[in-house]
Amino acid sequence: MKAIFDERQLKHTPQRYFRRGAYIPHPEQAERAILIRDMLLANGFPIEAPQDYGDAPIKAVHDAGYVDFWKDAYERWVAEAGDAEPIPTYHPGRRAGRRSDSIYGQLGWYATDTSVPLTAGTWEAIYWSAQTAIEAAARVMAGERMVYGLSRPPGHHALHDAANGFCAFNNAAVAAQKLREKFAKVAVLDIDTHTGNGTLDIFYERGDVFLCSLHVDPAVYPTYYLGYADECGAGEGEGATLNLTLQPGCTEESILERFREGLAAITEFGAEALVVSLGFDMANDDPLSEVKMTGAGFEIMAREIVRMGLPTALIQEGGYLGPSLAKNAEIYLTASRDELAKTEPVEV
Ligand SMILES: [Zn+2]
């Protein structure tokens, strides 16, 4: 099983995150990707760089003005505000109003929270994170059974036209849209501990992309506003969204029980290809976790996903700098490779 990664993804360097009334060191650090990259190398996974597919595949799921905004936002900020920290401050209300030409106005217009500060390398990092996901999808379309895209920064909170929850471009959604060029029905299975609210936003009225998101109940846990069990899609997407919510403190057994409900629903939908939004922040020692997942649980998920038999792009989402991040990624990916070896000829 191949892995895709580009070193330019390390260039987004957020420093601080305002959480529950206090600044904390920003959890979404480049070191996350470095730890996983080094684990891949140590375990003999071939790592390849993505091609440049341009911004069209990103604009296929995101507002074009939103994508273009990121290209020179940092330079515009510096020209206007100097070395002040570029954190979104002015956000539109429920009656959205209109987009201002000001960098201050646009920074808030294109973000629902303060979690994606602009840094000098943000554009490059988010662009190559998306290209990594596109490359993983392209390899799957070319016939590889499973490919791992080490996307960083993560993507599943990014809405159609707004950053949210450390995410700017929705890498998994971009990959799913790419897969639609070959496969009529694509499913996204999101096992990050947070709701895939951005993926939900993008595909909510689409019947060709099924989203199953397994996450801690948004009534009591970020992202708070989307991902409730009664949100099932709308219009042509009616029934193509499935939110499986977990209670804080829940056990691995109950997580796996809900996970299997998700697999059954994806099979029922008739998915021809799969994107996994692969977060490791359900881990019991992840700094953001409120549930009790262990490496053994991640191994079970990995094997059962392979046994679904679908062409699959694994796209990295969350999982933060706790003691077991690299270990859980290693357990998940080596178990996937092992399970794949039982079902297909050995790769040459
Ligand atoms: Zn997460």
Short mmCIF file of C-alpha atoms and ligand atoms in Angstrom, two decimals:
data_model
loop_
_atom_site.label_atom_id
_atom_site.label_comp_id
_atom_site.label_asym_id
_atom_site.label_seq_id
_atom_site.Cartn_x
_atom_site.Cartn_y
_atom_site.Cartn_z
CA MET A 1 0.00 0.00 0.00
CA LYS A 2 1.39 3.34 -1.09
CA ALA A 3 1.35 6.59 0.87
CA ILE A 4 1.17 10.08 -0.63
CA PHE A 5 2.77 13.11 1.03
CA ASP A 6 4.38 16.42 0.11
CA GLU A 7 6.81 18.20 2.44
CA ARG A 8 5.23 21.57 1.58
CA GLN A 9 2.31 20.52 3.77
CA LEU A 10 4.54 21.27 6.78
CA LYS A 11 4.59 25.00 5.97
CA HIS A 12 1.39 25.91 7.82
CA THR A 13 2.67 26.87 11.26
CA PRO A 14 -0.13 27.91 13.63
CA GLN A 15 1.12 28.96 17.06
CA ARG A 16 -1.83 29.48 19.39
CA TYR A 17 -5.43 28.35 19.62
CA PHE A 18 -8.07 30.11 21.70
CA ARG A 19 -9.99 27.33 23.45
CA ARG A 20 -12.50 27.59 26.26
CA GLY A 21 -11.35 31.02 27.32
CA ALA A 22 -7.61 30.47 27.15
CA TYR A 23 -4.81 30.39 24.62
CA ILE A 24 -3.21 26.97 24.31
CA PRO A 25 -0.44 25.80 21.97
CA HIS A 26 -2.16 25.09 18.65
CA PRO A 27 -2.91 21.33 18.52
CA GLU A 28 -2.61 21.10 14.72
CA GLN A 29 1.17 21.09 14.38
CA ALA A 30 3.37 20.01 11.48
CA GLU A 31 4.99 17.57 13.88
CA ARG A 32 1.88 15.40 13.58
CA ALA A 33 2.65 14.72 9.94
CA ILE A 34 6.37 14.30 10.60
CA LEU A 35 5.69 11.59 13.19
CA ILE A 36 3.40 9.72 10.80
CA ARG A 37 5.77 10.18 7.85
CA ASP A 38 8.65 8.75 9.86
CA MET A 39 6.47 5.85 10.99
CA LEU A 40 5.62 5.11 7.34
CA LEU A 41 9.31 5.07 6.40
CA ALA A 42 10.19 2.83 9.34
CA ASN A 43 7.50 0.36 8.26
CA GLY A 44 8.52 0.25 4.61
CA PHE A 45 5.53 2.07 3.13
CA PRO A 46 6.56 3.69 -0.15
CA ILE A 47 5.90 7.45 0.05
CA GLU A 48 5.31 9.32 -3.19
CA ALA A 49 4.71 13.01 -3.84
CA PRO A 50 1.48 14.12 -5.50
CA GLN A 51 1.30 15.56 -8.98
CA ASP A 52 -0.07 19.08 -9.27
CA TYR A 53 -3.70 18.75 -10.37
CA GLY A 54 -4.33 22.49 -10.16
CA ASP A 55 -7.15 24.12 -8.26
CA ALA A 56 -10.05 22.85 -10.41
CA PRO A 57 -10.57 19.68 -8.31
CA ILE A 58 -10.63 21.84 -5.16
CA LYS A 59 -13.11 24.26 -6.72
CA ALA A 60 -15.28 21.28 -7.65
CA VAL A 61 -16.37 21.16 -4.00
CA HIS A 62 -15.47 24.64 -2.70
CA ASP A 63 -16.64 28.14 -3.59
CA ALA A 64 -14.20 29.56 -6.18
CA GLY A 65 -13.87 32.88 -4.35
CA TYR A 66 -13.03 31.01 -1.15
CA VAL A 67 -10.27 29.00 -2.84
CA ASP A 68 -8.81 32.09 -4.51
CA PHE A 69 -8.95 34.04 -1.22
CA TRP A 70 -6.31 31.76 0.31
CA LYS A 71 -3.77 32.30 -2.47
CA ASP A 72 -2.58 35.74 -1.34
CA ALA A 73 -4.45 36.25 1.95
CA TYR A 74 -1.26 36.19 4.01
CA GLU A 75 0.48 38.79 1.83
CA ARG A 76 -2.63 41.00 1.94
CA TRP A 77 -2.74 40.70 5.73
CA VAL A 78 0.92 41.64 6.13
CA ALA A 79 0.47 44.65 3.83
CA GLU A 80 -2.47 45.85 5.92
CA ALA A 81 -1.67 44.74 9.48
CA GLY A 82 2.08 44.19 9.58
CA ASP A 83 3.22 41.55 12.01
CA ALA A 84 -0.04 41.35 13.98
CA GLU A 85 -1.29 37.78 14.37
CA PRO A 86 -3.72 37.00 11.52
CA ILE A 87 -6.68 35.53 13.38
CA PRO A 88 -10.21 35.93 11.97
CA THR A 89 -12.18 38.36 14.10
CA TYR A 90 -15.22 39.70 12.21
CA HIS A 91 -17.67 36.99 11.19
CA PRO A 92 -20.97 37.33 9.33
CA GLY A 93 -24.12 36.75 11.33
CA ARG A 94 -27.04 34.50 10.51
CA ARG A 95 -28.17 37.07 7.97
CA ALA A 96 -24.94 36.83 6.04
CA GLY A 97 -24.66 40.34 4.60
CA ARG A 98 -22.07 40.86 1.92
CA ARG A 99 -18.40 40.21 1.42
CA SER A 100 -16.15 43.17 2.09
CA ASP A 101 -13.05 43.90 0.00
CA SER A 102 -11.05 44.33 3.21
CA ILE A 103 -8.67 41.58 4.26
CA TYR A 104 -10.09 41.92 7.79
CA GLY A 105 -13.60 41.43 6.45
CA GLN A 106 -12.66 38.55 4.16
CA LEU A 107 -10.68 36.69 6.81
CA GLY A 108 -13.82 36.44 8.92
CA TRP A 109 -16.15 35.96 5.95
CA TYR A 110 -14.27 32.82 4.98
CA ALA A 111 -13.98 31.33 8.48
CA THR A 112 -16.53 30.28 11.08
CA ASP A 113 -14.01 30.33 13.94
CA THR A 114 -10.46 31.36 14.86
CA SER A 115 -8.81 27.96 14.46
CA VAL A 116 -7.02 28.47 11.12
CA PRO A 117 -4.62 31.37 11.60
CA LEU A 118 -2.89 32.53 8.44
CA THR A 119 0.81 31.84 8.30
CA ALA A 120 3.35 32.54 5.59
CA GLY A 121 3.14 28.95 4.34
CA THR A 122 -0.58 28.31 4.83
CA TRP A 123 -1.53 28.48 1.15
CA GLU A 124 1.18 26.05 0.11
CA ALA A 125 0.35 23.66 2.94
CA ILE A 126 -3.39 23.54 2.33
CA TYR A 127 -2.92 23.33 -1.45
CA TRP A 128 -0.56 20.36 -1.23
CA SER A 129 -2.65 18.72 1.45
CA ALA A 130 -5.53 18.75 -1.05
CA GLN A 131 -3.25 17.57 -3.89
CA THR A 132 -2.21 14.65 -1.69
CA ALA A 133 -5.85 13.63 -1.35
CA ILE A 134 -6.46 14.04 -5.09
CA GLU A 135 -3.41 11.89 -5.85
CA ALA A 136 -4.66 9.17 -3.50
CA ALA A 137 -8.01 9.20 -5.31
CA ALA A 138 -6.33 9.19 -8.73
CA ARG A 139 -4.25 6.15 -7.79
CA VAL A 140 -7.39 4.35 -6.68
CA MET A 141 -9.06 5.25 -9.97
CA ALA A 142 -6.03 3.82 -11.76
CA GLY A 143 -6.64 0.47 -10.06
CA GLU A 144 -4.85 0.48 -6.73
CA ARG A 145 -7.05 -1.08 -4.09
CA MET A 146 -6.13 1.20 -1.19
CA VAL A 147 -3.92 4.29 -0.97
CA TYR A 148 -3.14 6.42 2.08
CA GLY A 149 -3.03 10.20 1.67
CA LEU A 150 -1.13 11.82 4.55
CA SER A 151 -3.03 15.08 4.25
CA ARG A 152 -2.05 17.82 6.67
CA PRO A 153 -3.58 20.23 7.62
CA PRO A 154 -6.72 18.10 7.94
CA GLY A 155 -9.89 18.86 5.98
CA HIS A 156 -13.18 17.37 7.13
CA HIS A 157 -14.41 20.48 8.99
CA ALA A 158 -13.91 22.78 5.99
CA LEU A 159 -17.29 23.90 4.70
CA HIS A 160 -18.15 24.76 1.11
CA ASP A 161 -17.01 28.36 1.63
CA ALA A 162 -15.49 28.62 5.10
CA ALA A 163 -12.61 27.34 7.21
CA ASN A 164 -13.47 25.61 10.46
CA GLY A 165 -11.78 23.41 13.05
CA PHE A 166 -8.14 23.61 11.82
CA CYS A 167 -9.31 22.83 8.24
CA ALA A 168 -9.23 25.02 5.13
CA PHE A 169 -9.75 22.67 2.17
CA ASN A 170 -11.87 19.57 2.61
CA ASN A 171 -9.39 16.97 1.39
CA ALA A 172 -11.75 14.01 1.81
CA ALA A 173 -14.53 15.78 -0.08
CA VAL A 174 -12.10 16.70 -2.85
CA ALA A 175 -11.02 13.04 -3.04
CA ALA A 176 -14.62 11.81 -3.09
CA GLN A 177 -15.50 14.23 -5.89
CA LYS A 178 -12.46 13.05 -7.85
CA LEU A 179 -13.54 9.42 -7.42
CA ARG A 180 -16.95 10.35 -8.85
CA GLU A 181 -15.25 10.78 -12.24
CA LYS A 182 -15.01 6.98 -12.35
CA PHE A 183 -17.45 5.62 -9.76
CA ALA A 184 -21.17 6.42 -9.82
CA LYS A 185 -21.65 6.06 -6.07
CA VAL A 186 -18.99 7.02 -3.54
CA ALA A 187 -19.15 6.85 0.24
CA VAL A 188 -17.21 8.84 2.81
CA LEU A 189 -16.72 7.10 6.14
CA ASP A 190 -15.52 9.56 8.77
CA ILE A 191 -14.06 7.93 11.89
CA ASP A 192 -12.45 11.07 13.33
CA THR A 193 -13.84 11.80 16.80
CA HIS A 194 -15.27 15.11 15.59
CA THR A 195 -18.19 15.42 13.21
CA GLY A 196 -17.38 15.66 9.51
CA ASN A 197 -19.45 18.83 9.42
CA GLY A 198 -17.67 20.25 6.38
CA THR A 199 -18.16 17.08 4.37
CA LEU A 200 -21.80 17.11 5.45
CA ASP A 201 -22.15 20.72 4.30
CA ILE A 202 -20.66 19.96 0.90
CA PHE A 203 -22.63 16.80 0.11
CA TYR A 204 -25.85 17.33 2.09
CA GLU A 205 -28.05 17.68 -0.99
CA ARG A 206 -26.21 15.13 -3.12
CA GLY A 207 -27.49 11.60 -3.62
CA ASP A 208 -24.33 10.30 -5.30
CA VAL A 209 -22.03 10.71 -2.28
CA PHE A 210 -23.01 9.02 0.96
CA LEU A 211 -21.56 10.41 4.18
CA CYS A 212 -21.38 8.33 7.32
CA SER A 213 -19.78 10.23 10.20
CA LEU A 214 -19.06 8.55 13.54
CA HIS A 215 -18.37 11.17 16.21
CA VAL A 216 -18.99 12.43 19.71
CA ASP A 217 -22.43 14.03 20.06
CA PRO A 218 -22.22 17.63 18.81
CA ALA A 219 -24.69 18.67 21.51
CA VAL A 220 -21.81 18.42 24.01
CA TYR A 221 -18.63 18.47 21.92
CA PRO A 222 -17.14 20.45 19.03
CA THR A 223 -18.10 21.30 16.35
CA TYR A 224 -21.48 21.82 18.09
CA TYR A 225 -23.59 22.98 15.15
CA LEU A 226 -23.84 20.09 12.69
CA GLY A 227 -23.70 16.29 12.88
CA TYR A 228 -26.87 15.53 14.82
CA ALA A 229 -28.52 12.16 14.33
CA ASP A 230 -31.63 13.63 12.69
CA GLU A 231 -29.62 15.33 9.91
CA CYS A 232 -30.10 12.81 7.12
CA GLY A 233 -29.57 14.87 3.95
CA ALA A 234 -32.00 16.95 1.92
CA GLY A 235 -33.43 17.03 -1.60
CA GLU A 236 -31.64 14.51 -3.78
CA GLY A 237 -29.42 13.80 -0.79
CA GLU A 238 -32.29 12.71 1.45
CA GLY A 239 -31.08 9.59 3.26
CA ALA A 240 -27.47 9.95 2.05
CA THR A 241 -26.14 11.41 5.31
CA LEU A 242 -25.80 9.26 8.42
CA ASN A 243 -24.57 10.75 11.69
CA LEU A 244 -23.70 8.12 14.29
CA THR A 245 -23.20 9.88 17.60
CA LEU A 246 -21.26 8.68 20.63
CA GLN A 247 -21.49 9.82 24.23
CA PRO A 248 -18.39 11.16 26.02
CA GLY A 249 -16.68 8.38 27.95
CA CYS A 250 -18.12 5.61 25.81
CA THR A 251 -16.28 2.32 25.48
CA GLU A 252 -14.52 0.78 22.52
CA GLU A 253 -17.26 -1.86 22.26
CA SER A 254 -19.94 0.77 21.79
CA ILE A 255 -17.79 2.67 19.30
CA LEU A 256 -17.29 -0.50 17.24
CA GLU A 257 -20.99 -1.31 17.41
CA ARG A 258 -21.89 2.04 15.87
CA PHE A 259 -19.02 1.74 13.39
CA ARG A 260 -20.53 -1.51 12.09
CA GLU A 261 -23.89 0.22 11.65
CA GLY A 262 -22.01 2.62 9.38
CA LEU A 263 -20.40 -0.15 7.33
CA ALA A 264 -23.80 -1.79 6.84
CA ALA A 265 -25.30 1.51 5.69
CA ILE A 266 -22.50 2.05 3.17
CA THR A 267 -23.06 -1.42 1.75
CA GLU A 268 -26.80 -0.77 1.63
CA PHE A 269 -26.15 2.49 -0.27
CA GLY A 270 -24.28 0.51 -2.92
CA ALA A 271 -21.01 2.43 -2.76
CA GLU A 272 -18.54 1.55 -5.51
CA ALA A 273 -15.62 3.37 -3.90
CA LEU A 274 -14.79 4.65 -0.45
CA VAL A 275 -13.02 7.58 1.15
CA VAL A 276 -12.11 7.15 4.80
CA SER A 277 -11.71 10.35 6.80
CA LEU A 278 -9.09 8.76 9.01
CA GLY A 279 -8.72 10.51 12.34
CA PHE A 280 -6.95 8.97 15.30
CA ASP A 281 -8.34 11.39 17.88
CA MET A 282 -10.76 8.84 19.32
CA ALA A 283 -7.66 7.39 21.03
CA ASN A 284 -8.04 7.29 24.79
CA ASP A 285 -4.81 9.30 25.23
CA ASP A 286 -5.38 11.87 22.47
CA PRO A 287 -5.36 15.39 23.98
CA LEU A 288 -8.77 16.14 22.45
CA SER A 289 -10.40 12.76 23.04
CA GLU A 290 -13.45 12.12 25.17
CA VAL A 291 -13.90 8.44 24.26
CA LYS A 292 -11.87 5.33 24.99
CA MET A 293 -10.48 3.87 21.80
CA THR A 294 -7.31 1.75 21.84
CA GLY A 295 -4.93 0.49 19.19
CA ALA A 296 -6.82 -2.81 19.21
CA GLY A 297 -9.97 -0.96 18.20
CA PHE A 298 -8.21 0.84 15.36
CA GLU A 299 -6.92 -2.51 14.11
CA ILE A 300 -10.43 -3.95 14.05
CA MET A 301 -11.68 -0.93 12.09
CA ALA A 302 -8.79 -1.19 9.62
CA ARG A 303 -9.42 -4.87 8.89
CA GLU A 304 -13.19 -4.53 8.59
CA ILE A 305 -12.84 -1.60 6.20
CA VAL A 306 -10.48 -3.62 3.96
CA ARG A 307 -12.93 -6.55 4.04
CA MET A 308 -15.62 -4.33 2.52
CA GLY A 309 -13.71 -4.91 -0.71
CA LEU A 310 -14.06 -1.35 -2.02
CA PRO A 311 -11.44 0.73 -3.84
CA THR A 312 -10.45 3.03 -0.98
CA ALA A 313 -8.61 6.30 -0.41
CA LEU A 314 -7.60 6.75 3.23
CA ILE A 315 -7.29 10.48 3.94
CA GLN A 316 -5.65 11.63 7.16
CA GLU A 317 -7.75 13.89 9.38
CA GLY A 318 -7.22 14.56 13.10
CA GLY A 319 -5.18 12.85 15.75
CA TYR A 320 -3.04 15.10 17.90
CA LEU A 321 0.22 15.06 19.80
CA GLY A 322 -0.59 12.46 22.43
CA PRO A 323 1.68 9.52 23.21
CA SER A 324 0.07 7.08 20.78
CA LEU A 325 -0.54 9.07 17.57
CA ALA A 326 2.19 7.43 15.51
CA LYS A 327 1.57 4.06 17.14
CA ASN A 328 -2.13 4.09 16.30
CA ALA A 329 -1.37 5.17 12.74
CA GLU A 330 1.13 2.31 12.52
CA ILE A 331 -1.37 -0.20 13.89
CA TYR A 332 -4.09 0.98 11.51
CA LEU A 333 -1.97 1.10 8.37
CA THR A 334 0.03 -2.09 8.92
CA ALA A 335 -3.21 -3.96 9.71
CA SER A 336 -4.69 -2.61 6.47
CA ARG A 337 -1.64 -3.75 4.52
CA ASP A 338 -1.76 -7.16 6.16
CA GLU A 339 -5.47 -7.57 5.46
CA LEU A 340 -5.02 -6.43 1.85
CA ALA A 341 -2.32 -9.07 1.36
CA LYS A 342 -4.92 -11.75 2.17
CA THR A 343 -7.24 -10.53 -0.56
CA GLU A 344 -5.02 -9.56 -3.46
CA PRO A 345 -1.76 -10.65 -5.10
CA VAL A 346 1.36 -9.21 -3.49
CA GLU A 347 2.25 -5.82 -4.99
CA VAL A 348 5.38 -5.79 -7.11
ZN ZN B 1 -10.92 15.44 15.04
#
